[in-house]
Tab-separated table of C-alpha atoms and ligand atoms in Angstrom:
chain	number	residue	atom	x	y	z
A	1	MET	CA	19.850	26.949	-27.491
A	2	SER	CA	20.946	24.963	-24.553
A	3	ILE	CA	23.972	24.446	-22.399
A	4	LEU	CA	25.609	21.082	-22.946
A	5	SER	CA	27.332	19.036	-20.302
A	6	ILE	CA	31.110	19.091	-20.637
A	7	LYS	CA	32.868	15.732	-20.605
A	8	THR	CA	35.774	15.542	-18.229
A	9	TYR	CA	38.841	13.331	-18.050
A	10	PRO	CA	38.925	10.333	-18.284
A	11	ALA	CA	35.836	10.225	-20.575
A	12	ARG	CA	36.684	7.982	-23.516
A	13	VAL	CA	35.455	10.426	-26.180
A	14	LEU	CA	38.277	12.790	-25.167
A	15	LYS	CA	40.857	10.203	-26.235
A	16	GLU	CA	39.351	9.452	-29.637
A	17	LYS	CA	40.376	10.914	-32.978
A	18	ALA	CA	37.307	12.845	-34.123
A	19	GLU	CA	35.727	12.308	-37.539
A	20	ALA	CA	35.654	14.914	-40.286
A	21	VAL	CA	32.354	16.773	-40.708
A	22	LYS	CA	30.861	15.742	-44.043
A	23	SER	CA	27.810	17.973	-44.263
A	24	ILE	CA	26.666	21.144	-42.551
A	25	ASP	CA	23.016	20.497	-41.746
A	26	GLY	CA	20.548	21.892	-39.236
A	27	ARG	CA	21.678	19.430	-36.629
A	28	LEU	CA	25.282	20.541	-36.911
A	29	GLN	CA	24.257	24.202	-36.765
A	30	GLN	CA	22.289	23.479	-33.614
A	31	LEU	CA	25.335	21.774	-32.120
A	32	ILE	CA	27.475	24.814	-32.980
A	33	GLU	CA	24.978	27.201	-31.322
A	34	ASN	CA	24.923	25.042	-28.220
A	35	MET	CA	28.711	24.749	-28.094
A	36	ILE	CA	29.047	28.537	-28.290
A	37	GLU	CA	26.581	29.015	-25.448
A	38	THR	CA	28.289	26.298	-23.414
A	39	MET	CA	31.728	27.873	-23.927
A	40	TYR	CA	30.576	31.302	-22.716
A	41	ASP	CA	28.636	29.784	-19.829
A	42	ALA	CA	31.766	27.943	-18.662
A	43	SER	CA	33.968	31.054	-19.198
A	44	GLY	CA	36.180	29.089	-21.566
A	45	VAL	CA	38.146	30.577	-24.454
A	46	GLY	CA	37.496	27.554	-26.643
A	47	LEU	CA	35.585	24.321	-26.943
A	48	ALA	CA	35.953	21.296	-29.192
A	49	ALA	CA	33.028	19.018	-30.108
A	50	PRO	CA	34.496	15.931	-28.360
A	51	GLN	CA	34.297	17.911	-25.099
A	52	VAL	CA	30.514	17.798	-25.368
A	53	GLY	CA	30.553	14.130	-26.346
A	54	VAL	CA	30.433	14.560	-30.135
A	55	SER	CA	33.392	13.012	-31.938
A	56	LYS	CA	33.452	15.450	-34.851
A	57	ARG	CA	36.083	17.871	-36.109
A	58	LEU	CA	34.559	21.150	-34.991
A	59	ILE	CA	35.858	23.883	-32.695
A	60	VAL	CA	34.637	27.223	-31.361
A	61	ILE	CA	37.014	29.846	-29.970
A	62	ASP	CA	36.657	33.325	-28.534
A	63	THR	CA	39.777	34.734	-26.934
A	64	ALA	CA	38.748	38.387	-27.350
A	65	TYR	CA	35.793	38.010	-25.011
A	66	ARG	CA	38.070	37.091	-22.120
A	67	GLU	CA	40.690	39.711	-22.971
A	68	GLN	CA	38.563	42.675	-24.055
A	69	GLY	CA	34.979	41.794	-23.146
A	70	LYS	CA	33.882	41.849	-26.763
A	71	SER	CA	33.063	39.040	-29.144
A	72	GLY	CA	35.770	37.580	-31.333
A	73	LEU	CA	33.927	34.376	-31.995
A	74	VAL	CA	35.440	31.963	-34.488
A	75	VAL	CA	33.873	28.666	-35.553
A	76	ILE	CA	36.004	26.286	-37.598
A	77	ILE	CA	34.839	23.001	-39.094
A	78	ASN	CA	37.509	20.450	-40.031
A	79	PRO	CA	40.370	22.734	-38.916
A	80	GLU	CA	43.852	21.785	-39.989
A	81	ILE	CA	47.184	23.294	-39.035
A	82	VAL	CA	48.973	23.773	-42.319
A	83	TYR	CA	51.946	25.742	-41.068
A	84	GLN	CA	53.452	26.523	-37.692
A	85	GLU	CA	56.599	28.197	-36.458
A	86	GLY	CA	58.424	29.402	-33.374
A	87	GLN	CA	57.857	28.433	-29.790
A	88	ALA	CA	55.868	30.046	-27.004
A	89	GLY	CA	55.395	28.999	-23.397
A	90	GLY	CA	52.237	29.688	-21.444
A	91	ILE	CA	49.867	28.421	-18.808
A	92	GLU	CA	46.810	26.512	-19.965
A	93	GLY	CA	43.705	25.084	-18.448
A	94	CYS	CA	40.983	22.951	-19.975
A	95	LEU	CA	37.259	22.694	-19.308
A	96	SER	CA	37.667	18.903	-19.439
A	97	LEU	CA	40.346	18.987	-16.715
A	98	PRO	CA	38.697	21.027	-13.964
A	99	ARG	CA	40.940	22.870	-11.499
A	100	PHE	CA	44.074	21.947	-13.440
A	101	THR	CA	46.521	24.373	-15.046
A	102	VAL	CA	49.962	23.681	-16.433
A	103	ALA	CA	52.749	25.326	-18.459
A	104	VAL	CA	52.729	24.064	-22.052
A	105	ASP	CA	55.024	24.902	-24.951
A	106	ARG	CA	53.215	25.606	-28.203
A	107	SER	CA	54.126	26.981	-31.600
A	108	ALA	CA	54.183	30.790	-31.526
A	109	ARG	CA	52.426	31.195	-34.850
A	110	VAL	CA	50.014	28.870	-36.611
A	111	TYR	CA	48.271	28.970	-39.917
A	112	VAL	CA	44.968	27.071	-39.872
A	113	ARG	CA	42.625	26.141	-42.667
A	114	GLY	CA	39.064	24.875	-42.417
A	115	ILE	CA	35.459	25.725	-43.265
A	116	ASP	CA	33.052	28.150	-41.621
A	117	VAL	CA	29.389	27.606	-40.658
A	118	ASP	CA	28.266	28.517	-44.176
A	119	GLY	CA	30.603	26.001	-45.764
A	120	ASN	CA	33.047	28.607	-47.019
A	121	PRO	CA	36.790	28.044	-46.717
A	122	VAL	CA	38.510	29.952	-43.911
A	123	GLU	CA	42.197	30.603	-43.453
A	124	ILE	CA	43.498	32.015	-40.200
A	125	GLU	CA	46.990	33.082	-39.276
A	126	SER	CA	47.403	33.689	-35.583
A	127	THR	CA	49.755	34.411	-32.718
A	128	GLY	CA	49.353	34.902	-28.983
A	129	LEU	CA	46.427	33.499	-27.027
A	130	PHE	CA	44.404	32.833	-30.163
A	131	SER	CA	47.194	30.713	-31.624
A	132	ARG	CA	47.476	28.808	-28.346
A	133	ALA	CA	43.707	28.217	-28.229
A	134	LEU	CA	43.692	26.946	-31.823
A	135	GLN	CA	46.420	24.430	-31.044
A	136	HIS	CA	44.705	23.351	-27.823
A	137	GLU	CA	41.316	22.818	-29.480
A	138	ILE	CA	42.767	21.038	-32.518
A	139	ASP	CA	44.610	18.739	-30.084
A	140	HIS	CA	41.172	17.758	-28.735
A	141	LEU	CA	40.148	16.607	-32.220
A	142	ASN	CA	43.109	14.245	-32.200
A	143	GLY	CA	42.377	12.855	-28.746
A	144	VAL	CA	45.235	14.824	-27.181
A	145	LEU	CA	44.782	16.462	-23.768
A	146	LEU	CA	46.992	18.833	-21.783
A	147	ILE	CA	48.201	15.908	-19.694
A	148	ASP	CA	49.578	14.339	-22.884
A	149	ARG	CA	51.639	17.497	-23.506
A	150	LEU	CA	53.554	17.413	-20.219
A	151	ASN	CA	57.303	16.955	-20.169
A	152	PRO	CA	58.724	14.049	-18.094
A	153	VAL	CA	59.470	16.248	-15.060
A	154	GLN	CA	55.952	17.721	-15.050
A	155	LYS	CA	54.545	14.198	-15.353
A	156	GLN	CA	56.559	12.986	-12.404
A	157	ASN	CA	55.540	15.944	-10.250
A	158	LEU	CA	51.924	15.308	-11.071
A	159	SER	CA	51.746	11.558	-10.774
A	160	GLY	CA	49.040	10.692	-8.304
A	161	SER	CA	48.054	14.231	-7.456
A	162	PHE	CA	46.152	14.751	-10.666
A	163	LEU	CA	44.023	11.710	-10.183
A	164	LYS	CA	43.290	12.723	-6.611
A	165	LEU	CA	42.178	16.129	-7.817
A	166	ASN	CA	39.610	14.593	-10.076
A	167	GLN	CA	38.137	11.944	-7.839
B	1	ZN	ZN1	40.654	21.665	-23.549
């Protein structure tokens, strides 16, 4: 296993719509192992493949590790939000936007479908931090970053300062 380098804004791969995974081979499994190690190493609660420069629909999430110090690792290939409801505000950061946090409104509850590492279908219904992480990581697969989720006032307050932060 190895730790991968995390792409940061404005890397082009972060703005692309990622491609569906068509087959789960050794190479993909290696990528998954490396993404998991990279996520823990960076103390993130989630990581999407485009963040390590691979434009594929694959995410890893572990919100339990941060909250309870135990593994709650979830790997989802080709994740899709099939149902969402409610609204929840919260502060988010992103490994691809270092030193940046912002309040983002998300759906309170999401229902996600995809496939696991063995190719079996998975269905996850979630709320709380896990739900927020799912929505954040799936955004990455569609080329959407936190800065694309800001409301007009947040955008205005940030104009200029964000770019300075990342120079
Ligand atoms: Zn992110």
